[in-house]
Coordinates of C-alpha atoms and ligand atoms in Angstrom, one line a residue:
X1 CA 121.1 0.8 -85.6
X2 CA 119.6 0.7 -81.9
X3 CA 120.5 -1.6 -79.0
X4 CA 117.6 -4.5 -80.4
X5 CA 119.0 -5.1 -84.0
X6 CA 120.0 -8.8 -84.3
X7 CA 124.4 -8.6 -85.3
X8 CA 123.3 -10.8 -88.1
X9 CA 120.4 -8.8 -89.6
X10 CA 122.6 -6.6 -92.0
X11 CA 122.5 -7.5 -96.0
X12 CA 126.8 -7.8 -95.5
X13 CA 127.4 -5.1 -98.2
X14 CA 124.3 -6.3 -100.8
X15 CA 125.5 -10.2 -100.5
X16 CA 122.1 -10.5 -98.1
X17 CA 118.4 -10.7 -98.7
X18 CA 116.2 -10.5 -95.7
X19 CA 114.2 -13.8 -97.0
X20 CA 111.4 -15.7 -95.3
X21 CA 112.2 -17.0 -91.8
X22 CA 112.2 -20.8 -91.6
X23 CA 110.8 -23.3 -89.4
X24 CA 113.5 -26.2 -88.1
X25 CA 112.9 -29.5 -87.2
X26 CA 115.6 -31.1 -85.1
X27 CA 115.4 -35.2 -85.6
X28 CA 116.8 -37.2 -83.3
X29 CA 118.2 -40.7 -83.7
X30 CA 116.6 -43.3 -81.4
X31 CA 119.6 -43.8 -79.7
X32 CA 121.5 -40.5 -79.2
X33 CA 125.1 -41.1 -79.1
X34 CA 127.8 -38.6 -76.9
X35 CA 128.7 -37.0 -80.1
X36 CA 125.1 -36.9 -81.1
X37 CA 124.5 -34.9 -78.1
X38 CA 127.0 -32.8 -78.6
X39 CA 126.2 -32.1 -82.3
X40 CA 122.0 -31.7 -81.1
X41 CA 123.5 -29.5 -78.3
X42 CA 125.6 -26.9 -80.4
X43 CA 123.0 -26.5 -83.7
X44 CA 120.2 -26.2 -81.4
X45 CA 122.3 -23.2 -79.5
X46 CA 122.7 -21.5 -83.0
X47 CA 119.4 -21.8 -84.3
X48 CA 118.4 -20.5 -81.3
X49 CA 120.4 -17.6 -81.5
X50 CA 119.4 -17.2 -85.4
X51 CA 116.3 -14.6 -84.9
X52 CA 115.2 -13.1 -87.8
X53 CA 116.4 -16.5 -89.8
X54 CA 114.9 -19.1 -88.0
X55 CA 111.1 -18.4 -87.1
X56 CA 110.6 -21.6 -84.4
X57 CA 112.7 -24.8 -83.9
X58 CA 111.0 -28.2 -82.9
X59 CA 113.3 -31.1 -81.5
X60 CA 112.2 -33.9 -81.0
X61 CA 111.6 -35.2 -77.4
X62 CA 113.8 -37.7 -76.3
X63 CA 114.0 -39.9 -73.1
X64 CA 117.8 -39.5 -73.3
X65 CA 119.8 -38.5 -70.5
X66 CA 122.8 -36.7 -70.2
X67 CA 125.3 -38.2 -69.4
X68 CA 129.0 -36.5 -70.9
X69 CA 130.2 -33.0 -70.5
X70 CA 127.2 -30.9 -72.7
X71 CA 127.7 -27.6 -71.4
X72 CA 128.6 -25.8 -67.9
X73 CA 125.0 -24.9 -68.0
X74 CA 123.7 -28.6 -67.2
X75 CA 124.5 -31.3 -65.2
X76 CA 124.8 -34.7 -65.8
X77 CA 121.6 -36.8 -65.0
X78 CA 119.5 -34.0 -66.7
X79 CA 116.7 -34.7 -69.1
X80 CA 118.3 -33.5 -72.5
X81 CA 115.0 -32.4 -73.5
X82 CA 114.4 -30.6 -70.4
X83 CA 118.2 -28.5 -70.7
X84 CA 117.3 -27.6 -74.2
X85 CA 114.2 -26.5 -72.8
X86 CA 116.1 -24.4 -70.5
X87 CA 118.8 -23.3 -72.8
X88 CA 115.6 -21.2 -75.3
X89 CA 113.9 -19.6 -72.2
X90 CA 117.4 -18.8 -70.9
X91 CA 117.9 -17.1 -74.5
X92 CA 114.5 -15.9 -75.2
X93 CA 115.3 -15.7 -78.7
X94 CA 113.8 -18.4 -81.1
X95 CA 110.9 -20.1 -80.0
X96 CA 111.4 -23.9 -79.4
X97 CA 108.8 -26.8 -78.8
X98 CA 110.0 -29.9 -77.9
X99 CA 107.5 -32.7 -79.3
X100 CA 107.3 -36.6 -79.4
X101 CA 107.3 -38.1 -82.9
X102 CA 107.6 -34.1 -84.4
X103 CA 106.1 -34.2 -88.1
X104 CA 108.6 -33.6 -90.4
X105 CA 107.9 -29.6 -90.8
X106 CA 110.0 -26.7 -92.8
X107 CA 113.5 -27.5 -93.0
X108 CA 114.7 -31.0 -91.4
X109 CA 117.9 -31.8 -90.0
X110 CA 118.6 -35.4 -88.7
X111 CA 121.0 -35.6 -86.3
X112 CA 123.8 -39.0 -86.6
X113 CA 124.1 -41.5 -89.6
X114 CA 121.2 -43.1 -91.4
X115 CA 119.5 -42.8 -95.0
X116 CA 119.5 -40.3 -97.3
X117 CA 116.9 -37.9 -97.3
X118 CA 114.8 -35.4 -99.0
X119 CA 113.6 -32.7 -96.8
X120 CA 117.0 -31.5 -95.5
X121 CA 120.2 -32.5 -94.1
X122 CA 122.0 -34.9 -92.1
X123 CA 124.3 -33.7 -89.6
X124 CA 127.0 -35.9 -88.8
X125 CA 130.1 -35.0 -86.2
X126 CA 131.9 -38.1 -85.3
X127 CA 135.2 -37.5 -83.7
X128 CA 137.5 -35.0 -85.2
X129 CA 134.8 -35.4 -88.6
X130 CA 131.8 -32.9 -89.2
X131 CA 129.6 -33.9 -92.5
X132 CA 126.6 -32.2 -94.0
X133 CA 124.8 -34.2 -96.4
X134 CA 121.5 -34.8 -98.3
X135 CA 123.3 -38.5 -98.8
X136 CA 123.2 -41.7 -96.7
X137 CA 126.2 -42.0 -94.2
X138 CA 126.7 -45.1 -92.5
X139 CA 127.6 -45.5 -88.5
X140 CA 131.3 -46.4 -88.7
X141 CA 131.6 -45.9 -84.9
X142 CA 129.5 -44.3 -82.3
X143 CA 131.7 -40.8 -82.5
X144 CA 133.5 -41.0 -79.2
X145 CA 133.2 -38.3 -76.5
X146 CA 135.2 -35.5 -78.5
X147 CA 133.2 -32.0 -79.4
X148 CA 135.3 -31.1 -82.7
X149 CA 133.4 -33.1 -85.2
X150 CA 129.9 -32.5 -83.5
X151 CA 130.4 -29.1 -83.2
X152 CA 131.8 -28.4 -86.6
X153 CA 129.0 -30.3 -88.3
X154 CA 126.4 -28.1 -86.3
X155 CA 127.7 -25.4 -87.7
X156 CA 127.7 -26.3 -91.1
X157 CA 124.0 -27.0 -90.6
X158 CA 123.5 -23.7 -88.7
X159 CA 125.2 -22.1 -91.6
X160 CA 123.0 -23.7 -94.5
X161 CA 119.6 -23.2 -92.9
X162 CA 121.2 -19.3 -93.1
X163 CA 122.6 -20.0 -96.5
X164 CA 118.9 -21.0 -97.4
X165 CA 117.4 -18.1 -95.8
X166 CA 119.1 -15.0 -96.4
X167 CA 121.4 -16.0 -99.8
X168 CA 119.4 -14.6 -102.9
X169 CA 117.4 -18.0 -104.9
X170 CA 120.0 -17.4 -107.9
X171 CA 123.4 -17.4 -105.7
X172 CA 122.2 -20.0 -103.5
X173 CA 123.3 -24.0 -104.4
X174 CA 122.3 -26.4 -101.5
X175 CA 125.1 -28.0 -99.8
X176 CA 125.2 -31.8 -100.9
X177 CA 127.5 -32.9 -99.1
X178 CA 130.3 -31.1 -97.3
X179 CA 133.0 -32.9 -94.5
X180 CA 135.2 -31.5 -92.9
X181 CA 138.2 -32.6 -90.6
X182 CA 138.8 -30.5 -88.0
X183 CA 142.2 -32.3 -87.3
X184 CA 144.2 -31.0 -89.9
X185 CA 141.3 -30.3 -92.8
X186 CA 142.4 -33.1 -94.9
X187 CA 146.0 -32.1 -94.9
X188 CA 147.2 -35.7 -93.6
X189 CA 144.5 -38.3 -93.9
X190 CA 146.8 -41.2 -92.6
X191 CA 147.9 -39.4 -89.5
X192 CA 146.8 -41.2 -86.2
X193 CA 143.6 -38.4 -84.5
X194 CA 143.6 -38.7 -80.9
X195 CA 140.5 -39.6 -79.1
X196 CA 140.7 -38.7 -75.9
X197 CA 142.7 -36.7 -73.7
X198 CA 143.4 -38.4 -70.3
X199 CA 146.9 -36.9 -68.8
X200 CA 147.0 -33.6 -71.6
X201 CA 147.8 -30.6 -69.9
X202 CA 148.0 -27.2 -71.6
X203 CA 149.0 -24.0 -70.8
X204 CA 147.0 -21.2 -72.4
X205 CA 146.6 -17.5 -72.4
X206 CA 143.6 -16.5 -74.4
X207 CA 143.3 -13.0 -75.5
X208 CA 139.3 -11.8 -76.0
X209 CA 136.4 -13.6 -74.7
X210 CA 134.0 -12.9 -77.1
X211 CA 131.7 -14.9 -79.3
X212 CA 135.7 -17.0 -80.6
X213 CA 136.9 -17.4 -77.9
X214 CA 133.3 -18.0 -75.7
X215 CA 133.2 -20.5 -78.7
X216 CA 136.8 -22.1 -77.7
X217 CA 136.3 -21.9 -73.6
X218 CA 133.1 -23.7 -74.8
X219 CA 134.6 -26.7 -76.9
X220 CA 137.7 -26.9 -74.1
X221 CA 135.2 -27.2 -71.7
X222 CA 133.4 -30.5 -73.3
X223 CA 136.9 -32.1 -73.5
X224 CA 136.8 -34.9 -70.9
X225 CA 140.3 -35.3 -69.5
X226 CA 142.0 -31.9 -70.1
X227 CA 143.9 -30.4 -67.8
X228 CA 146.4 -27.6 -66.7
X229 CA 145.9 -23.9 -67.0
X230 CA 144.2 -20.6 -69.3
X231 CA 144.1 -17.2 -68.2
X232 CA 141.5 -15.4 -70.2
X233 CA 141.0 -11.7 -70.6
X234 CA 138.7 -9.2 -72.3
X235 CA 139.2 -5.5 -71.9
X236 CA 135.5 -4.8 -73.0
X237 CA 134.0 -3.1 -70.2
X238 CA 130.5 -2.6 -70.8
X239 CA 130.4 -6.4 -70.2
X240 CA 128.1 -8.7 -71.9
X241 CA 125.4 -7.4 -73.7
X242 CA 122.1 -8.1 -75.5
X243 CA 123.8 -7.7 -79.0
X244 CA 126.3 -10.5 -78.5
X245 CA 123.5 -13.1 -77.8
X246 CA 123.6 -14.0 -81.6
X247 CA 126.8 -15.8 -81.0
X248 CA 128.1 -16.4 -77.7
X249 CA 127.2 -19.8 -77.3
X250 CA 127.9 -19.5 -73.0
X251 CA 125.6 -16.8 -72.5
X252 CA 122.3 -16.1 -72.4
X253 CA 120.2 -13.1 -70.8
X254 CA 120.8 -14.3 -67.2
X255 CA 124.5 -12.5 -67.9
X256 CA 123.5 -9.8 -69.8
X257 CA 125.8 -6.3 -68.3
X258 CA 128.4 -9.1 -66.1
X259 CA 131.7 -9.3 -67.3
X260 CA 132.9 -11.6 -69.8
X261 CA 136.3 -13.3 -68.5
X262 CA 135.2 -13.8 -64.9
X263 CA 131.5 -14.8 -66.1
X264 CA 133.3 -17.2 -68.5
X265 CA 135.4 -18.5 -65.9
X266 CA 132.7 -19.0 -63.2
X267 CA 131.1 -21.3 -65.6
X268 CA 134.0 -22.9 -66.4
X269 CA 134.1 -24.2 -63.1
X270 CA 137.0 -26.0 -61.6
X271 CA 137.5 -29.8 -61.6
X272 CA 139.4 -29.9 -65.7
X273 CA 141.9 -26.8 -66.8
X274 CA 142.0 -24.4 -64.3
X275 CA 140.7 -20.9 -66.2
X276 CA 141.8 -17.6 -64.2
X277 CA 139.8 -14.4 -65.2
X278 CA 141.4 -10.9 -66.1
X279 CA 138.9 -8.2 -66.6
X280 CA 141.0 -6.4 -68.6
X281 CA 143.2 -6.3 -71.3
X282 CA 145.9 -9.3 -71.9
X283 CA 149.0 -7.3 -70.8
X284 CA 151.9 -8.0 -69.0
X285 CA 150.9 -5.6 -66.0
X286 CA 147.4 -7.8 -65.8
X287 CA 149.2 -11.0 -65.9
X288 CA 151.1 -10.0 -63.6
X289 CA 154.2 -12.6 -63.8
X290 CA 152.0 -15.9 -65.3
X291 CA 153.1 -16.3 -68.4
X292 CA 151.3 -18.8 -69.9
X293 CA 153.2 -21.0 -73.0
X294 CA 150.6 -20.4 -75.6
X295 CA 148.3 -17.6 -76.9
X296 CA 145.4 -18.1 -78.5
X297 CA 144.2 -14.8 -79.7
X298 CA 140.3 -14.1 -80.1
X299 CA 140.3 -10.4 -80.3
X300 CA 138.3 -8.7 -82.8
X301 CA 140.7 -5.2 -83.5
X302 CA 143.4 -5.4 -85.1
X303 CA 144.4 -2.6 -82.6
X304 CA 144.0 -5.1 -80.1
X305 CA 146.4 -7.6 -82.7
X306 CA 148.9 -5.2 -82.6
X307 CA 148.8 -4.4 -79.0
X308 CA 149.4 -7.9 -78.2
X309 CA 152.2 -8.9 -80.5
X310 CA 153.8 -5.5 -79.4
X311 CA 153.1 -6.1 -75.7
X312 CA 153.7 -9.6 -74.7
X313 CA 155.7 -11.2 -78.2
X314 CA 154.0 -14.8 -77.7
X315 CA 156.4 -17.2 -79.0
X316 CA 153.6 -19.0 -79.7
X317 CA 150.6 -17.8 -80.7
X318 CA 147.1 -18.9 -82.6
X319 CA 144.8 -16.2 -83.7
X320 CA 141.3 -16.6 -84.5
X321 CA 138.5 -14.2 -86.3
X322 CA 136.1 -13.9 -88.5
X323 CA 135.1 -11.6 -90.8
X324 CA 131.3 -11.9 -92.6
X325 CA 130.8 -15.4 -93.5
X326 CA 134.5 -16.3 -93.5
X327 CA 136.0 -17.9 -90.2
X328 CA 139.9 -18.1 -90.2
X329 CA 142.8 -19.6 -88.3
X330 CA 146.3 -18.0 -88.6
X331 CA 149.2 -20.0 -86.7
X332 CA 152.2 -17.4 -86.5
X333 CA 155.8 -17.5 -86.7
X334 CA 158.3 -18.7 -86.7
X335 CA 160.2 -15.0 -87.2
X336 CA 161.6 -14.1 -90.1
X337 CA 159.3 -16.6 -91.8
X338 CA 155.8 -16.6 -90.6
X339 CA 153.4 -14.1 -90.0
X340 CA 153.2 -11.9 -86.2
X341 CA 149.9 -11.5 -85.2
X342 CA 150.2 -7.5 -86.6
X343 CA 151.2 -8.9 -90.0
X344 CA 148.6 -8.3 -92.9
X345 CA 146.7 -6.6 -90.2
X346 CA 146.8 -3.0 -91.1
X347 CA 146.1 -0.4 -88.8
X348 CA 143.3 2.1 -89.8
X349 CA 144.9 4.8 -88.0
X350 CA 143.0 7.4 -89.7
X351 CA 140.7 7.5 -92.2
X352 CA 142.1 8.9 -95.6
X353 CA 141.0 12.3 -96.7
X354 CA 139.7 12.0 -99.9
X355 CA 137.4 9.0 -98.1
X356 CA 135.9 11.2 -95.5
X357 CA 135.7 14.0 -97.4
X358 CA 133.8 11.5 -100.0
X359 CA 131.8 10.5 -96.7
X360 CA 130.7 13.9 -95.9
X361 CA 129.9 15.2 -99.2
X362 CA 126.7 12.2 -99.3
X363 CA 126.2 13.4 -96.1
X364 CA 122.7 14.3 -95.7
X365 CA 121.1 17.3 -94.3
X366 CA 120.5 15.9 -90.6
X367 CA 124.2 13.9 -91.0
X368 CA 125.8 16.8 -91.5
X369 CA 124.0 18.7 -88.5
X370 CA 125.2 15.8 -86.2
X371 CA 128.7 15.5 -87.8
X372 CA 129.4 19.7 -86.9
X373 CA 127.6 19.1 -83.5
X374 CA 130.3 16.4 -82.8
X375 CA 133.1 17.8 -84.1
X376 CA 132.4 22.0 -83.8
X377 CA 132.8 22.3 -87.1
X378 CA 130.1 24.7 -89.1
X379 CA 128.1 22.8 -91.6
X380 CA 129.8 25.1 -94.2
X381 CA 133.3 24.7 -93.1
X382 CA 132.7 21.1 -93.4
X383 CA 131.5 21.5 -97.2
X384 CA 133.6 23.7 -98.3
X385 CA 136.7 21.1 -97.1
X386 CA 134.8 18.6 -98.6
X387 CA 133.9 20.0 -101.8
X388 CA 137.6 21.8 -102.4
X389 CA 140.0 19.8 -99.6
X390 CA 140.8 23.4 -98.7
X391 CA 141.4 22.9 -94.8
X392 CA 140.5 26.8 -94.1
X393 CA 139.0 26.0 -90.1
X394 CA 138.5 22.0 -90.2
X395 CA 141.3 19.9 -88.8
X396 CA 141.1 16.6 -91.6
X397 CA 142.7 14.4 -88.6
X398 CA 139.8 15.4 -86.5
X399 CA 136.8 14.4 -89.0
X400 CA 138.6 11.3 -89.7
X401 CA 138.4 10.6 -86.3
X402 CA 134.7 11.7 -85.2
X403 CA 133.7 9.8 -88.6
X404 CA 134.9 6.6 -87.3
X405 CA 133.3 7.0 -83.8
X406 CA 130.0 7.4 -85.3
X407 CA 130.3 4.3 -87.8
X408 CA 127.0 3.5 -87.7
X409 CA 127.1 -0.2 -88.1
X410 CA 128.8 -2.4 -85.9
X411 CA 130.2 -5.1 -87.3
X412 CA 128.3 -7.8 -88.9
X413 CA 128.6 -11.3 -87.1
X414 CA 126.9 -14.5 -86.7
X415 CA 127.1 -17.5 -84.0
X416 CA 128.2 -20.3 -86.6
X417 CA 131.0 -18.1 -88.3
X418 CA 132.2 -17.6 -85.2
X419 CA 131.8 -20.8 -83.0
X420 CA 133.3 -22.4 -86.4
X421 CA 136.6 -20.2 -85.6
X422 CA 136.2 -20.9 -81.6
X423 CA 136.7 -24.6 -82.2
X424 CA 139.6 -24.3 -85.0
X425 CA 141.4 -22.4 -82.4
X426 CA 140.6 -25.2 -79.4
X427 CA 141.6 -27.7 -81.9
X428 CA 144.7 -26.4 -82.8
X429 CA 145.6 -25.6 -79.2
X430 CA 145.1 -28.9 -78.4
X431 CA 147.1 -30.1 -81.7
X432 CA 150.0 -28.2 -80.0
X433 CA 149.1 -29.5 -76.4
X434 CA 149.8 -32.8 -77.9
X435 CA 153.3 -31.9 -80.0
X436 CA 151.9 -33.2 -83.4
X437 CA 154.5 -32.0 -85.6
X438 CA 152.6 -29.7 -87.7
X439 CA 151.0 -27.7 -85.2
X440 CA 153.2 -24.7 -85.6
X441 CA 153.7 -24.3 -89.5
X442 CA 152.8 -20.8 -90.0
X443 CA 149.4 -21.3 -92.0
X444 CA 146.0 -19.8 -92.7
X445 CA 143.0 -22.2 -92.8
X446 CA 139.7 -20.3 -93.8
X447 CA 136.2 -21.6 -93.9
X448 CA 134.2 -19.5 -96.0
X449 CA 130.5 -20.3 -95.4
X450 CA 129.4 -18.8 -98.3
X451 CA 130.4 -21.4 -100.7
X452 CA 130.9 -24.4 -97.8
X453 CA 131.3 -27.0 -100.6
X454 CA 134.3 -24.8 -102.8
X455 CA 137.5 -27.2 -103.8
X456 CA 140.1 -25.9 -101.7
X457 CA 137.8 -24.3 -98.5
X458 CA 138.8 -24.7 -95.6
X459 CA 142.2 -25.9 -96.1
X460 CA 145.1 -24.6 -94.4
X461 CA 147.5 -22.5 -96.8
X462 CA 151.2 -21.5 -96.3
X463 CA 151.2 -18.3 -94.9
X464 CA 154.2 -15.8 -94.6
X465 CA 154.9 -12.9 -93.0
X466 CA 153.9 -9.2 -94.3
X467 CA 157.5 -7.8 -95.4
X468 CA 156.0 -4.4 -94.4
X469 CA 154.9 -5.2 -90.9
X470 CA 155.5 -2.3 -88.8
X471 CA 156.2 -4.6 -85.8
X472 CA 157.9 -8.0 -86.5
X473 CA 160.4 -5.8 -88.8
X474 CA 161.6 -4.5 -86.2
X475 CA 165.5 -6.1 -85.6
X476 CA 164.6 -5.3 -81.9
X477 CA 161.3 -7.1 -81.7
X478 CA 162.6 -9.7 -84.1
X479 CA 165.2 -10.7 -81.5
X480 CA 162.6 -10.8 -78.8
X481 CA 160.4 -12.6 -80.5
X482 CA 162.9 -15.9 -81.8
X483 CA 164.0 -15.8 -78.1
X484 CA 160.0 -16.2 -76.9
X485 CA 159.9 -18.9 -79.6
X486 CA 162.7 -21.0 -78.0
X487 CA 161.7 -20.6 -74.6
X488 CA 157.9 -22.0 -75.4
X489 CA 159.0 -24.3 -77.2
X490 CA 161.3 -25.9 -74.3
X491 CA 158.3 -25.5 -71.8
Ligands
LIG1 ZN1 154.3 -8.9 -88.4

């Protein structure tokens, strides 16, 4: 796979076809609402990012202008038309045009609540509420100022265009309609939502600033009225880089080989929560005495998972990740009870030897050349072990090891799946921010985009702790860990 291949472009073990690219058609309301704008603003930034799925997007021009918290990238007063303009020649990715009265062409989404309609979907976030639908929705309020809903719907559309594209004809069912409620996904329907934020302060840690937690900074950012204080690390030091343009919704080419926490934080900017960068991993030698209340966890190892419940034992702590077309949130704790951030995370410390030796006996010719180069081993060493599992010269440990550095695929990801996961994890740190009382029962809530419209997707489950959990068994740790628990909790 070279440096130029698209995260997303991979068939996902056989689930994938490569299908025919389609066209979008972005329709605009006539009078684009703050959530409207947010919605427009986030599906546009994914289809964008879709190359090899989407062939050209057309938005509609508008006359709107912007006037609510968008994106770090543009300032209020700005011709939304014009910073959407900006955002694709920033990306270079999709091709966009931006026409008045577009003709309904390819696949049409229509942003906000009106008719049904037959050549696509509407895309609906209002408030905490994301909704997909080939259905009528009426306007029960203008959708407030919050990015939750908006976001969550633009992912949903994001995700069927994809769905559309790249599922095979015969496993493929259009979404009808799908909603979602990104407040507690339908758990408590009577429960009063916030709508604003004036006075909330939070104080975060967040662990990886890749494409869930660029995704979380992002949706943060477009709260108006947050305040108080993150410190965000990332430990990846090649920086940002072409491949994570399919996702990370605050990037574009312009930061291509910076850093990603103090990029992050530079466009963060000051003036809401105050975000301090650590270009490095989130340990307690590089936070250095902060210790911020709350993690949320975006890393994408779960060597890194294990590091950080080892290292620093949040008391408190959200992880988010993603794996395929699934997107899941895990709220930990409490010990004892709930899951640590290690728990049902298995290590892969090695790779087991009748799996590599599998590996290298459908190893072809030129494989195998590279695979003795790398590890000094002579090509028939390495078949006799595999053939036989007689070690004679070849150290198993070793192979295991030089087979999982030259994995040849890096993991398969895509912007919606994980901008999906970013804003679960901003929502629920927020949920906490705010002391609703469920915010820390230890559950999983996983959004599988696959089948968006399955009974029961998307809905947080109980979630307990893995008995075998090599790090919250520990009596030591355990103790640690209750006493980190109490102490965030009195903060
Ligand atoms: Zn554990």
């Amino acid at each position: 796979m070279n440096g130029d291949t698209v995260r997303h472009s991979g068939d996902l073990g056989g689930l994938l076809v490569p299908g025919m690219p389609a066209t979008v058609t972005v329709r605009l309301p006539e009078r684009l609402t703050v959530a409207d704008t947010h919605a427009t603003w986030m599906l546009v930034n994914l289809l964008l990012r879709l190359k090899g799925v989407v062939d050209l997007v057309i938005l509609d021009a508008t006359d709107a202008i912007i006037d609510a918290r968008v994106s770090p990238h543009v300032s209020r007063g700005t011709l939304f038309s014009s910073a959407i303009a900006a955002l694709a020649s920033n990306l270079s990715a999709v091709p966009l045009e931006v026409r008045r009265g577009a003709r309904s062409r390819g696949i049409n989404l229509h942003i906000g609540p009106g008719p049904a309609v037959t050549d696509g979907w509407r895309v609906v976030g209002r408030d905490w509420q994301a909704t997909v639908s080939t259905a009528a929705i009426g306007a029960t309020s203008d959708g407030g100022t919050l990015p939750f809903g908006p976001y969550a719907a633009a992912c949903l559309a994001a995700g069927e265009i994809f769905r559309a594209v790249r599922l095979p004809p015969d496993r493929y069912t259009p979404i009808s309609t799908v909603s979602v409620d990104t407040w507690d996904y339908g758990l408590a329907v009577e429960h009063q939502r916030p709508q604003s934020f004036d006075g909330v302060e939070l104080c975060l840690g967040l662990a990886g600033v890749g494409a869930v937690g660029v995704a979380a900074l992002q949706t943060l950012w477009a709260c108006d009225g947050l305040t108080g204080s993150a410190v965000i690390a990332d430990n990846d030091m090649e920086g940002i880089e072409k491949t994570n343009l399919n996702r990370y919704v605050l990037f574009d080419e312009r930061h291509i080989g910076l850093s990603k926490a103090t990029t992050a934080s530079t466009l963060y900017g000051a003036g809401q929560v105050v975000v301090e960068p650590i270009d490095g991993p989130y340990d307690l030698a590089h936070l250095a005495g902060r210790c911020p209340a709350v993690l949320l966890s975006a890393v994408d190892t779960n060597e890194a998972r294990h590091d950080l419940q080892r290292g620093i034992v949040p008391g408190v702590a959200f992880g988010a990740s993603t794996e395929g077309l699934r997107a899941e949130l895990v709220v930990t704790g409490p010990p004892d009870d709930g899951p640590c951030l290690a728990c049902h995370n298995k290590l892969l410390l090695g790779i087991p030897d009748e799996v590599s030796r599998a590996t290298v006996r459908s190893m072809s010719a030129s494989e195998l050349n590279k695979l003795t180069a790398s590890s000094g081993i002579s090509a028939q060493g390495l078949k006799l072990w595999a053939q036989t599992g007689r070690c004679g010269t070849v150290n198993p440990e070793m192979i295991g090891h030089v087979l999982r550095e030259n994995e040849a695929e890096p993991a398969w990801s895509v912007g919606f799946v994980s901008v999906y996961a970013g804003v679960m994890l901003a929502a629920q740190a927020i949920r906490h921010g705010l002391d609703d009382e469920f915010a820390l029962e230890s559950t999983s809530t996983q959004f599988q985009f696959r089948f968006p419209q399955a009974e029961g997707n998307g809905i947080p489950q109980i979630y307990r702790r893995d008995a075998e959990c090599g790090v919250c068994s520990n009596e030591m740790h355990r103790m640690v860990w209750a006493k980190h628990r109490s102490d965030a909790r009195a903060q």
